[in-house]
Short mmCIF file of C-alpha atoms in Angstrom, two decimals:
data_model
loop_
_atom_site.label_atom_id
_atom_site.label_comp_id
_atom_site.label_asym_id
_atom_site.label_seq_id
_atom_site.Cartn_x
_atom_site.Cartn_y
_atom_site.Cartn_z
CA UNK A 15 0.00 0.00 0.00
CA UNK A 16 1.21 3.60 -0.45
CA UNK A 17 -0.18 6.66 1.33
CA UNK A 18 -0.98 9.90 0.07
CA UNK A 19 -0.70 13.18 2.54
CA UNK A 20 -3.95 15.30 2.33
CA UNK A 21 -1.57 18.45 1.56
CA UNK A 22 0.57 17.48 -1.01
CA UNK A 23 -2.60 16.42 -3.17
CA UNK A 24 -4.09 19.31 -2.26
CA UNK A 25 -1.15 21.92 -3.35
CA UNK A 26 -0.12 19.20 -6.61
CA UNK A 27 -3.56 19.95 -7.65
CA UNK A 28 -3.62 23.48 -6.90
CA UNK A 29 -0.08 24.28 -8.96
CA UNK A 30 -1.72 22.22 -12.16
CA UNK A 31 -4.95 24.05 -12.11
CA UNK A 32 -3.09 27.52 -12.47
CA UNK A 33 -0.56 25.93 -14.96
CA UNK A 34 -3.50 24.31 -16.74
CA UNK A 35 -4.94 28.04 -17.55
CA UNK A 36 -1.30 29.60 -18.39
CA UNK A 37 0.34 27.20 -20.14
CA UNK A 38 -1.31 25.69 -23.34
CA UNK A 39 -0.31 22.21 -24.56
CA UNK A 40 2.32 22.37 -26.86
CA UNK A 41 1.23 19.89 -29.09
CA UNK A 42 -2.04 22.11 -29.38
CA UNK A 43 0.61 24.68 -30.22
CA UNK A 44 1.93 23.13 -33.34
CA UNK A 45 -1.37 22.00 -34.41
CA UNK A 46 -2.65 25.59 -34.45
CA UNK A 47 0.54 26.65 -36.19
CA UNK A 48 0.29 23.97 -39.02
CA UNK A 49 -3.11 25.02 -39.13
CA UNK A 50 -2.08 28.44 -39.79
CA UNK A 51 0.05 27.78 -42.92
CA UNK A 52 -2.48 25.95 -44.46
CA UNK A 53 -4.72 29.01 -44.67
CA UNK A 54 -6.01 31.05 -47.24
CA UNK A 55 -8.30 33.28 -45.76
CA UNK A 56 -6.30 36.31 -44.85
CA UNK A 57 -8.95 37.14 -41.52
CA UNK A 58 -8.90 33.45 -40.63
CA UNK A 59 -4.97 33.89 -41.07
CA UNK A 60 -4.74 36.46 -38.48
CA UNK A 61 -7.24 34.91 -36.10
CA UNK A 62 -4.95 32.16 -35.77
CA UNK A 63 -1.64 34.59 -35.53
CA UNK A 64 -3.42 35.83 -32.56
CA UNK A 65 -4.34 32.82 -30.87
CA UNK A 66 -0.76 31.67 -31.33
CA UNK A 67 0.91 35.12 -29.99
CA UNK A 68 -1.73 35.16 -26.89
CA UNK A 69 -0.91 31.75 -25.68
CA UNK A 70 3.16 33.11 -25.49
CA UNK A 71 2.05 36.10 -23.38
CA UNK A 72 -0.13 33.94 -21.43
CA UNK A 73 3.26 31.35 -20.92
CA UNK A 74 5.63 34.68 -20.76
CA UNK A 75 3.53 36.18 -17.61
CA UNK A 76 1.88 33.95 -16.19
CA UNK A 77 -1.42 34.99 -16.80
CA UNK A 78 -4.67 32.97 -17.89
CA UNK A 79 -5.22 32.87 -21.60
CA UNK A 80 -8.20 33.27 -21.03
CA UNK A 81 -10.74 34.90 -18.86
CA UNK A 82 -13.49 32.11 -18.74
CA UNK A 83 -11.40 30.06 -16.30
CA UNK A 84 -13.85 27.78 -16.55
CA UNK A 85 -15.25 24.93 -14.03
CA UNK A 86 -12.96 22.73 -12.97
CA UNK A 87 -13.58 19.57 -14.41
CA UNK A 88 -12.29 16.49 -12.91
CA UNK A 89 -11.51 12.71 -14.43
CA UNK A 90 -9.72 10.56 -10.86
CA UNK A 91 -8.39 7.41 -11.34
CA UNK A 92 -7.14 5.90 -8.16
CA UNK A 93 -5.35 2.57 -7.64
CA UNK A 94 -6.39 -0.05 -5.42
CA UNK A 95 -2.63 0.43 -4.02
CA UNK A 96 -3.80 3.97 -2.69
CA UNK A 97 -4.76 4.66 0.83
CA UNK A 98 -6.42 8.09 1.91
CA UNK A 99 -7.74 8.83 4.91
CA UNK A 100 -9.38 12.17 3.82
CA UNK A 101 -12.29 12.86 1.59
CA UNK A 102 -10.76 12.73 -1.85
CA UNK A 103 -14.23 15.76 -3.47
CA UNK A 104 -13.34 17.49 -0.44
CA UNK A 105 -9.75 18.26 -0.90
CA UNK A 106 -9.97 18.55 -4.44
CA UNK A 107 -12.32 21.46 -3.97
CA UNK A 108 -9.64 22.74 -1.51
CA UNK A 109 -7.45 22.90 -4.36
CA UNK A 110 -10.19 24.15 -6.93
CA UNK A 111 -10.69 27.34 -4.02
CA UNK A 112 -6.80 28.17 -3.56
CA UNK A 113 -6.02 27.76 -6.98
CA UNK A 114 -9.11 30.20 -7.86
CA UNK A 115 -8.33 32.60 -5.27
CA UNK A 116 -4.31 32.57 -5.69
CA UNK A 117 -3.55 32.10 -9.31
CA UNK A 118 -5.97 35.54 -10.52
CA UNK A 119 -8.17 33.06 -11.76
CA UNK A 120 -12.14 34.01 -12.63
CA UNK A 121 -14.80 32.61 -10.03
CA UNK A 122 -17.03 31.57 -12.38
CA UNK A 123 -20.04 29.03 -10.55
CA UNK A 124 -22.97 30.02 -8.86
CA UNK A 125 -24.72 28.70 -6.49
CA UNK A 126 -27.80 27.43 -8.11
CA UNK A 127 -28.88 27.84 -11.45
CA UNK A 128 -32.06 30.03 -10.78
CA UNK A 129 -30.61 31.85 -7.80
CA UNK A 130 -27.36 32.44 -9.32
CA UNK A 131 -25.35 33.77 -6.36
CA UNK A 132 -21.47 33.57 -7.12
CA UNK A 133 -20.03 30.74 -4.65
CA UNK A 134 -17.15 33.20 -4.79
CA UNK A 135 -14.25 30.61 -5.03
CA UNK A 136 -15.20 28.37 -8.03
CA UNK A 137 -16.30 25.84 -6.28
CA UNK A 138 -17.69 22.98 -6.38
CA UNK A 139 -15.76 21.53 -9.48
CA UNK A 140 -17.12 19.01 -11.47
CA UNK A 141 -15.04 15.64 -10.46
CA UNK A 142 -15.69 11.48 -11.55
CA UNK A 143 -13.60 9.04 -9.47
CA UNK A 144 -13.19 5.60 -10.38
CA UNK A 145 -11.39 2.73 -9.08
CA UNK A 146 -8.08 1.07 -11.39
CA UNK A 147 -5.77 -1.43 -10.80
CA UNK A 148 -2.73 0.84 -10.15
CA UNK A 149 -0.51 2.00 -7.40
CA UNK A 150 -0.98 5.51 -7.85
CA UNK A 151 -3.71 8.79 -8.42
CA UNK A 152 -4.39 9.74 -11.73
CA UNK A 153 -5.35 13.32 -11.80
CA UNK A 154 -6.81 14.83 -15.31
CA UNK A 155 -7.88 18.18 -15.04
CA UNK A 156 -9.48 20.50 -17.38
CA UNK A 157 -10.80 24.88 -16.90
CA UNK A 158 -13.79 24.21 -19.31
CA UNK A 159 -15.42 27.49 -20.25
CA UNK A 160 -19.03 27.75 -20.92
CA UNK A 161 -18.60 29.10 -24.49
CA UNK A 162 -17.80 25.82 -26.08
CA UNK A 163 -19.61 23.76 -23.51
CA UNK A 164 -23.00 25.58 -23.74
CA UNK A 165 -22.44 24.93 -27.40
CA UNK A 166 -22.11 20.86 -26.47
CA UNK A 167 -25.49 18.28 -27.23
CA UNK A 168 -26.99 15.03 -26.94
CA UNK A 169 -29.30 13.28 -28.42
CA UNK A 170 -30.71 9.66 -27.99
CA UNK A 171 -31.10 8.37 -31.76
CA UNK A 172 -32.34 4.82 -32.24
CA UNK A 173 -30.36 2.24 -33.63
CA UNK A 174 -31.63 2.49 -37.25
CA UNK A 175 -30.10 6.01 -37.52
CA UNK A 176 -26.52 4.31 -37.23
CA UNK A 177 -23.48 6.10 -38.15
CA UNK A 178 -24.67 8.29 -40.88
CA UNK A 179 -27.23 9.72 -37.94
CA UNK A 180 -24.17 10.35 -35.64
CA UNK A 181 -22.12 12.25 -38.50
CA UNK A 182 -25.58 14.46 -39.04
CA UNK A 183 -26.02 15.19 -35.67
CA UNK A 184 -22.41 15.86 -35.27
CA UNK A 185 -22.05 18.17 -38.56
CA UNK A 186 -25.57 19.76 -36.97
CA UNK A 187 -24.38 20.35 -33.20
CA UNK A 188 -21.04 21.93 -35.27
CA UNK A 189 -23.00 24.13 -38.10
CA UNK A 190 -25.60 25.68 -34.82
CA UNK A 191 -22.28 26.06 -32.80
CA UNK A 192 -20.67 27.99 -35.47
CA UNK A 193 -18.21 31.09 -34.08
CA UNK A 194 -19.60 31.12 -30.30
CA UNK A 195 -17.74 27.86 -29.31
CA UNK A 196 -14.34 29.65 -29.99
CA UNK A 197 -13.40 26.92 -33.25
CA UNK A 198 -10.72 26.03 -34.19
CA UNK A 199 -12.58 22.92 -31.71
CA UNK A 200 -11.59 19.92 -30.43
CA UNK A 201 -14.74 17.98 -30.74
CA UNK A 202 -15.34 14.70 -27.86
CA UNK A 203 -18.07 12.63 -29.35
CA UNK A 204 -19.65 10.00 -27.14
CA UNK A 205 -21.74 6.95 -28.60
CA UNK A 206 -23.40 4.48 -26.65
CA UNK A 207 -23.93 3.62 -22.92
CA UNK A 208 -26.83 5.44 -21.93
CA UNK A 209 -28.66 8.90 -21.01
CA UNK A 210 -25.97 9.50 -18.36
CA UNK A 211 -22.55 7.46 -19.58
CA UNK A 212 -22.90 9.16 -23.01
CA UNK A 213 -22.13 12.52 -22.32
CA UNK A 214 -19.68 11.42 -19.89
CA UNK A 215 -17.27 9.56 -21.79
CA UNK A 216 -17.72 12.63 -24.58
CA UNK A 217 -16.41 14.77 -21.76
CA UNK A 218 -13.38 12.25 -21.37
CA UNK A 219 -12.66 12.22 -25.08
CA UNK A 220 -11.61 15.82 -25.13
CA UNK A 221 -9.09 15.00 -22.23
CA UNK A 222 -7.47 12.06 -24.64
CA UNK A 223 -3.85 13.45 -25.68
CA UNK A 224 -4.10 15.19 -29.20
CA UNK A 225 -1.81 12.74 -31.11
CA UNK A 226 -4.18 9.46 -29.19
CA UNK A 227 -6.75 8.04 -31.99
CA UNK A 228 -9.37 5.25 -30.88
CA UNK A 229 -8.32 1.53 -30.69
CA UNK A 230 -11.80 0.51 -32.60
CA UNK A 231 -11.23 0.69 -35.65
CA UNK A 232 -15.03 1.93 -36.35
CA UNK A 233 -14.40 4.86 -33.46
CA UNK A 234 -11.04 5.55 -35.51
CA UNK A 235 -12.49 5.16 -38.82
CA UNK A 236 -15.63 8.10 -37.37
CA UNK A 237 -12.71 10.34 -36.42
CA UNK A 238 -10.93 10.39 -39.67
CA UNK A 239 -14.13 11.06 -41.41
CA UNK A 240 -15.61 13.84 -39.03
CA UNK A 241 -12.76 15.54 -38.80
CA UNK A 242 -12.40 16.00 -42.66
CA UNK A 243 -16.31 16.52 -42.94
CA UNK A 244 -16.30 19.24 -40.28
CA UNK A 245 -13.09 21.26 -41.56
CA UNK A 246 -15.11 21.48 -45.31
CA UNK A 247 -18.30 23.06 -43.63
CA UNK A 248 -16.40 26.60 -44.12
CA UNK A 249 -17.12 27.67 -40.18
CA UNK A 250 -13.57 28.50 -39.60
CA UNK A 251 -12.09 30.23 -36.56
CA UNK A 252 -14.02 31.90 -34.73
CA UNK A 253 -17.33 31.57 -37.13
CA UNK A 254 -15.28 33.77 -39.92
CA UNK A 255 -14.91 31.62 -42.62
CA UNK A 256 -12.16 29.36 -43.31
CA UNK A 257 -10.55 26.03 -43.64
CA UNK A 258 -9.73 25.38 -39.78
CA UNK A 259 -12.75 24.24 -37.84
CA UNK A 260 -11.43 21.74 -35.94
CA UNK A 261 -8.33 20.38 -34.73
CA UNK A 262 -9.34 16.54 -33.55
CA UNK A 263 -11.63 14.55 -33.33
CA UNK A 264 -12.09 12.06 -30.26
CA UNK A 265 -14.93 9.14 -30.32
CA UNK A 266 -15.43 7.31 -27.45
CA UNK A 267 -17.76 4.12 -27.74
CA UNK A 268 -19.20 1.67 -24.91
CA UNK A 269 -22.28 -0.83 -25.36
CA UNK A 270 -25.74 -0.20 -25.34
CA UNK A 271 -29.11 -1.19 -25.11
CA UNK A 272 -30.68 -2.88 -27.94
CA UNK A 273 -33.01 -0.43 -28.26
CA UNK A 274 -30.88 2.89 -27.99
CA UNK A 275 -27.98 4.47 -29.71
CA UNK A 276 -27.00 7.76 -27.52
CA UNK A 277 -24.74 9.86 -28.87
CA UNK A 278 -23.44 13.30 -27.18
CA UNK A 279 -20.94 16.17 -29.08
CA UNK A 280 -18.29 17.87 -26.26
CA UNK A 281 -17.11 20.65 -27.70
CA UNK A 282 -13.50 21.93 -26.68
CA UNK A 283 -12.60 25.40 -27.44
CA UNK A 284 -8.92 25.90 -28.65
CA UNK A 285 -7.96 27.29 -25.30
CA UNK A 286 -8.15 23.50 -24.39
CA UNK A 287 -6.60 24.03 -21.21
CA UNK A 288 -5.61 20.53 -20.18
CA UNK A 289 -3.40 18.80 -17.54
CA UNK A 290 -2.39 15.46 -15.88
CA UNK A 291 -0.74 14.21 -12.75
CA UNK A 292 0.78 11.48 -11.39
CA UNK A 293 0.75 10.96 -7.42
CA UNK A 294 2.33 8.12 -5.78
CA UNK A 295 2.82 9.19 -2.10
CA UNK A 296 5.08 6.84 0.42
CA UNK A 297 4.95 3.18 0.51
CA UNK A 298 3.20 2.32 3.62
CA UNK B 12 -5.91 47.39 -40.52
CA UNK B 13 -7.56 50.86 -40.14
CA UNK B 14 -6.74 52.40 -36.88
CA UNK B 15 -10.02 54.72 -35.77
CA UNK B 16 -10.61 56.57 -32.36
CA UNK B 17 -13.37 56.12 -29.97
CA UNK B 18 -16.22 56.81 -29.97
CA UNK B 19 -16.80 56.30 -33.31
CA UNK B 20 -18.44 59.45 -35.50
CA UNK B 21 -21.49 58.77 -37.11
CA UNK B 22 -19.87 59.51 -40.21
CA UNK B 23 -17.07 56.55 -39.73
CA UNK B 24 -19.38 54.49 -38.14
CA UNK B 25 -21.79 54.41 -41.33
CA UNK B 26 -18.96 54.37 -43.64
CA UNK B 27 -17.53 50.32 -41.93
CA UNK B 28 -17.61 47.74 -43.94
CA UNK B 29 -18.20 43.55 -42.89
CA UNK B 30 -15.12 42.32 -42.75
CA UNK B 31 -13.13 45.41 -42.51
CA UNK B 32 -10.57 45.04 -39.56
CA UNK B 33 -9.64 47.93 -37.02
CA UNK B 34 -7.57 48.72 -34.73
CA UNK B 35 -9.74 50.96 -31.64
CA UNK B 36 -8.13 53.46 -29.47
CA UNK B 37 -10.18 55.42 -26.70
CA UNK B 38 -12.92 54.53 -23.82
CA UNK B 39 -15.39 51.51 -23.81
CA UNK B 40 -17.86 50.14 -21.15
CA UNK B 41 -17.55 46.39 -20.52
CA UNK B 42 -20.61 44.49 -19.71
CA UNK B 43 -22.22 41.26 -19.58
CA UNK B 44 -24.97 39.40 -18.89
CA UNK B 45 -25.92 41.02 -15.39
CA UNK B 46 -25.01 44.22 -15.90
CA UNK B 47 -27.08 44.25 -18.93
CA UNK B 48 -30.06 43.35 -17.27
CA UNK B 49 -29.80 45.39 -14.67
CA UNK B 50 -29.37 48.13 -17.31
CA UNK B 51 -32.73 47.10 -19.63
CA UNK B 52 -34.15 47.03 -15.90
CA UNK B 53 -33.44 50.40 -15.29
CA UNK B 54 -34.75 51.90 -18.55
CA UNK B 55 -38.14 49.67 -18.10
CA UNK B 56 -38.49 51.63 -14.45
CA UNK B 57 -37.38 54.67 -16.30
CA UNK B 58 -34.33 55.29 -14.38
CA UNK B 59 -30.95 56.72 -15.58
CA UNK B 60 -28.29 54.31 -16.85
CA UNK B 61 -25.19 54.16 -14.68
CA UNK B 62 -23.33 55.96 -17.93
CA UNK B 63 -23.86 57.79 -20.73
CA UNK B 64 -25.08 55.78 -23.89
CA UNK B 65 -25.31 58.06 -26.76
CA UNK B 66 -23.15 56.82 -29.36
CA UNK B 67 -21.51 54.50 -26.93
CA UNK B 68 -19.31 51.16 -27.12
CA UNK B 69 -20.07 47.96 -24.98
CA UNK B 70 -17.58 45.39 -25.01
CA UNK B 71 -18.50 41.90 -23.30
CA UNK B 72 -16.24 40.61 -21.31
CA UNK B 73 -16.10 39.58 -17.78
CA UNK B 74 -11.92 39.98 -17.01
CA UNK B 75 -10.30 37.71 -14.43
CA UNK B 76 -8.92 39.54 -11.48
CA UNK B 77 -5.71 41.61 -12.14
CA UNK B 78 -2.58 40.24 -10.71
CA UNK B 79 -0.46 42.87 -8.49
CA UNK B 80 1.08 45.35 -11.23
CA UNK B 81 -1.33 44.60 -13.63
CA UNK B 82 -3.90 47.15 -15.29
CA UNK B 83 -6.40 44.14 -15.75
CA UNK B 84 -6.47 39.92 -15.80
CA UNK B 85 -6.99 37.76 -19.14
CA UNK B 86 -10.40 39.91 -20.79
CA UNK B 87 -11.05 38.16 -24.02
CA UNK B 88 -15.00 38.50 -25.22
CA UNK B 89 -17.57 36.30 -24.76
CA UNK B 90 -20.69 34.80 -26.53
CA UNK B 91 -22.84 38.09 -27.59
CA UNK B 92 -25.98 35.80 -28.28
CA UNK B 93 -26.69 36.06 -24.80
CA UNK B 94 -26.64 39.91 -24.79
CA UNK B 95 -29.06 40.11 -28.00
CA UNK B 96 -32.47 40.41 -25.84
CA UNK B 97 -30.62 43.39 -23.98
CA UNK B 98 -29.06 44.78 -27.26
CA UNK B 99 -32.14 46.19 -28.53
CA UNK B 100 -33.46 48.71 -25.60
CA UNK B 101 -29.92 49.49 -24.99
CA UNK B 102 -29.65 50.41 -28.83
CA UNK B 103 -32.87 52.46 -28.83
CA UNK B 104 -31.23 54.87 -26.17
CA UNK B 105 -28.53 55.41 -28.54
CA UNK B 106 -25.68 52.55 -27.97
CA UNK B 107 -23.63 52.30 -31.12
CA UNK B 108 -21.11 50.05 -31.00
CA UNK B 109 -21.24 46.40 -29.50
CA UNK B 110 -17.96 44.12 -28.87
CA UNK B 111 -17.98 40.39 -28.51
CA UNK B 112 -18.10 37.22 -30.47
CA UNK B 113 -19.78 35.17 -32.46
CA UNK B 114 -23.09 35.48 -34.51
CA UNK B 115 -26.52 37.25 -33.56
CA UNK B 116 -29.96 37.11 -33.73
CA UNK B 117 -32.12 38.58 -36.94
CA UNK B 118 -34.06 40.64 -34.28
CA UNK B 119 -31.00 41.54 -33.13
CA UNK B 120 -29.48 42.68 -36.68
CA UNK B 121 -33.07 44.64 -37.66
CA UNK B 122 -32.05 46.58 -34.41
CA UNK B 123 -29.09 46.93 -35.62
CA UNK B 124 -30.00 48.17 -38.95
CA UNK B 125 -32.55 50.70 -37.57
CA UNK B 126 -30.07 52.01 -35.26
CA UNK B 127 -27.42 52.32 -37.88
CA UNK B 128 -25.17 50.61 -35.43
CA UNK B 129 -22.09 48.29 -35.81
CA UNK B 130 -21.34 44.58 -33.93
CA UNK B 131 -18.26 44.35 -33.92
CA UNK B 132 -16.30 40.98 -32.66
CA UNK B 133 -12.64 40.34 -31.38
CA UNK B 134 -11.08 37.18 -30.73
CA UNK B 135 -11.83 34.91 -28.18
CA UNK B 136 -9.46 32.58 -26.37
CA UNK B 137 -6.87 35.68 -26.61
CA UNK B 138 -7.73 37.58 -23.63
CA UNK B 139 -4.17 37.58 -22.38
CA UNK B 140 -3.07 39.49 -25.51
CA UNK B 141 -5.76 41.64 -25.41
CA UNK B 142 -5.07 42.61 -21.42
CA UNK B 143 -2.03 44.17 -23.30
CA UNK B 144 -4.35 46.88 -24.86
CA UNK B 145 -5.97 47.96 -21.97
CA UNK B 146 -4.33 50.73 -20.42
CA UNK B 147 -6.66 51.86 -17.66
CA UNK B 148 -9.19 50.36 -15.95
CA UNK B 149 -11.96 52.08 -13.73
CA UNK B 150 -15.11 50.94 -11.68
CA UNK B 151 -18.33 52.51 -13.70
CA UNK B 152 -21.29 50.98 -11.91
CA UNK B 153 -22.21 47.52 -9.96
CA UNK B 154 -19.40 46.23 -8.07
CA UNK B 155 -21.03 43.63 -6.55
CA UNK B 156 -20.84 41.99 -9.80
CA UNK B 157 -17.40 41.72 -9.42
CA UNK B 158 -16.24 40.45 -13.09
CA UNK B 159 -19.65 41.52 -14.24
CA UNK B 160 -19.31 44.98 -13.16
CA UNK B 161 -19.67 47.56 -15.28
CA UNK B 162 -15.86 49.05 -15.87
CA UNK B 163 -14.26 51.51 -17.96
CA UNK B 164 -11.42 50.92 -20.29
CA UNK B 165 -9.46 52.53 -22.19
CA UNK B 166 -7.93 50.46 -25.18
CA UNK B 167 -5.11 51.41 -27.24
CA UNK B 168 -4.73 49.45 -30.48
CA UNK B 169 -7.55 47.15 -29.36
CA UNK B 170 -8.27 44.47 -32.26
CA UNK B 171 -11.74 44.19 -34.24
CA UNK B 172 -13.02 43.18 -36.89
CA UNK B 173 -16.56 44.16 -38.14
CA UNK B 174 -18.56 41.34 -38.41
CA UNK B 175 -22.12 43.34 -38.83
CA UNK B 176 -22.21 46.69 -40.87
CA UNK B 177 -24.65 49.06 -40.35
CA UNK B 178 -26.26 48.43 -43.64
CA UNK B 179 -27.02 44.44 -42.05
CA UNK B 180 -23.92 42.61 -43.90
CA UNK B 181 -22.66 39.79 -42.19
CA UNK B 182 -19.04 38.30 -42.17
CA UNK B 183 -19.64 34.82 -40.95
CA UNK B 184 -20.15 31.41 -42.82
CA UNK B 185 -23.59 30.68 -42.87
#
């Protein structure tokens, strides 16, 4: 067994929450810069200059790069290895509320949707445990703004629609999205499962790393295809025109009912503001 | 890029073109969501607005809290749908110019059109770069919205481009 102190998760998730929003993956870097040369609209052109020259001021001074710092959303795996003797939601909202209030990060949650009083500290973040085989924590962590999120669907089609009714709903969910979800996108498309496990394992497809494709070859052969359909629908950054609409394409697939075929679209804006850690703590 | 100075003449204003890109210098009100309906709220009880309007420029944007030294945190623009209910009354009293991004509604644009008034939209995702332009920051009017608050900037060299005219063309794919 290993043990895990209470306060070194707590500050290991506080540092990667305020490097998560300063510090833009690199290989999202280079995708946007390829992207970039391959161009022709002049406005779409300097769109992408700019998203390129804000994320090395962001990096330079350590600020966020950009001001919808999101919720804090929250995939844990922890191994069977791992012993805790704290609430593992509790302290990670410990480290969503320093993080927040430290790093010159946005408090963006309120309190209830209706009543919409600002909790004042970002919290409570959005987290999923589950159990793995492992002796350590897993920590994946993304600052999910509402932009692209509120931009996100799903749909319950039935089985006859099959994969040519998952391409239109994904082309639709893109083409009604249009410039508000901040494209160039990363787009996390769930299939299968049900109401509930749908949209979540679209939300865990936008945490895959950019150069991961699906093991299925049907999942892989969907992302090939979407990804070429979306980038000729002429959205383009930010809604002005253009042959950059998305930058990946992640399908995640898990079995059904006979009766259902869910399908949900996560849309990731290209601040994709992404990290993982890896906690082992001390052999016990 | 043309580089024009806030607010915007009439004449100017008219004269923008879709898809023409600018670069602003001079004052502009942030707002968003709250402080816009606390604003529409105000002109439905017939009170004043917390500023003057008349030929005025909004920009949406909700910044993140400015780190020691800084004028202001990360203030890139958000989703102007959202705003489009508010848009209208606040044009009717005379706001001009609107900042955000993304596409509008058609009630929204035949506002627009009536108004001969501009949407304008900036990047978003880039609000680090843009904190660069923003070289003075004051408290205007609701500070208990914190980020929401109404604030005064002023911008030097701030990036646009015009995605509505005020003759109703639009720049983005349909």
């Amino acid at each position: 067994m290993r043990k895990i102190e209470r306060k070194n998760l707590v500050d290991a998730i506080e540092k990667m929450i305020i490097d998560a929003n300063m510090n833009l993956d690199l290989k999202m870097v280079i995708r946007l810069k390829l992207a970039m040369e391959k161009e022709n609209s002049p406005v779409a052109k300097s769109i992408l200059s700019e998203i390129i020259e804000n994320q090395d001021i962001a990096r330079d001074q350590s600020i966020p790069m950009c001001q919808d710092t999101g919720v804090a959303v929250f995939f844990v795996d922890i191994g069977n290895q791992i012993f805790l003797d704290f609430n593992l939601e509790d302290a990670i909202n410990e480290s969503v509320r320093n993080a927040y209030n430290n790093g010159y990060l946005r408090k963006s949650v309120v309190n209830h949707p209706l009543e919409r009083k600002n909790t004042m500290d970002n919290t409570p973040a959005i987290i999923h445990i589950k159990q793995v085989i492992s002796d350590n924590i897993c920590v994946l962590m993304a600052a999910k703004g509402a932009g692209s999120e509120n931009m996100s669907a799903m749909k319950m089609l039935t089985p006859s629609a099959g994969r040519q009714g998952i391409i239109d709903f994904v082309l639709k969910t893109v083409i009604d999205a249009g410039g508000r979800a901040c494209p160039p996108i990363i787009i996390g498309l769930g299939i299968g499962g049900n109401f509930e496990k749908v949209t979540e394992i679209a939300k865990e497809a936008i945490f895959r790393d950019l150069d991961d494709q699906a093991i299925n070859p049907i999942d892989r052969a969907l992302e090939i295809d979407l990804l070429e359909q979306v980038n000729n629908l002429d959205i383009g950054p930010m809604g002005l025109k253009g042959n950059t609409t998305c930058i990946a394409v992640k399908v995640n697939s898990y079995p059904c009912h006979i009766a259902s075929l869910p399908v949900a679209v996560n849309i990731q804006c290209h601040a994709a503001r992404h990290k993982e850690i890896i906690l082992r703590g001390e052999l016990i | 890029m043309i580089r024009l100075n806030l607010p915007l003449t009439d004449e100017v204003r008219i004269s923008l073109n879709a898809g023409d890109q600018l670069l602003l210098t001079g004052y502009l009100y942030t707002g968003r969501d709250a402080a816009h309906k606390l604003m529409v709220e105000s002109i439905q009880a017939k009170q004043p607005l917390p500023m003057p309007i008349q030929g005025e420029s909004i920009y949406y944007t909700g910044p993140t809290p400015a780190k020691p030294g800084f004028v202001i945190g990360s203030c890139g623009p958000t989703s102007s749908y959202r705003m489009d209910v508010y848009s209208i009354p606040l044009m009717e009293k005379g706001l001009k110019v609107m900042i955000g991004k993304g596409p509008r509604s058609d009630e929204f644009i035949q506002s627009l059109i009536k108004n001969q008034a501009v949407y304008l939209v900036t990047t978003g995702g880039i609000g680090a770069l843009l904190s660069k332009r923003v070289k003075k920051m004051e408290i205007i009017a609701f500070p208990h919205l914190q980020s929401e608050a109404i604030y005064r900037l002023f911008v030097e060299d701030f990036p646009v481009i015009v995605a509505y005219d005020s003759k109703g063309n639009v720049l983005f794919s349909k």
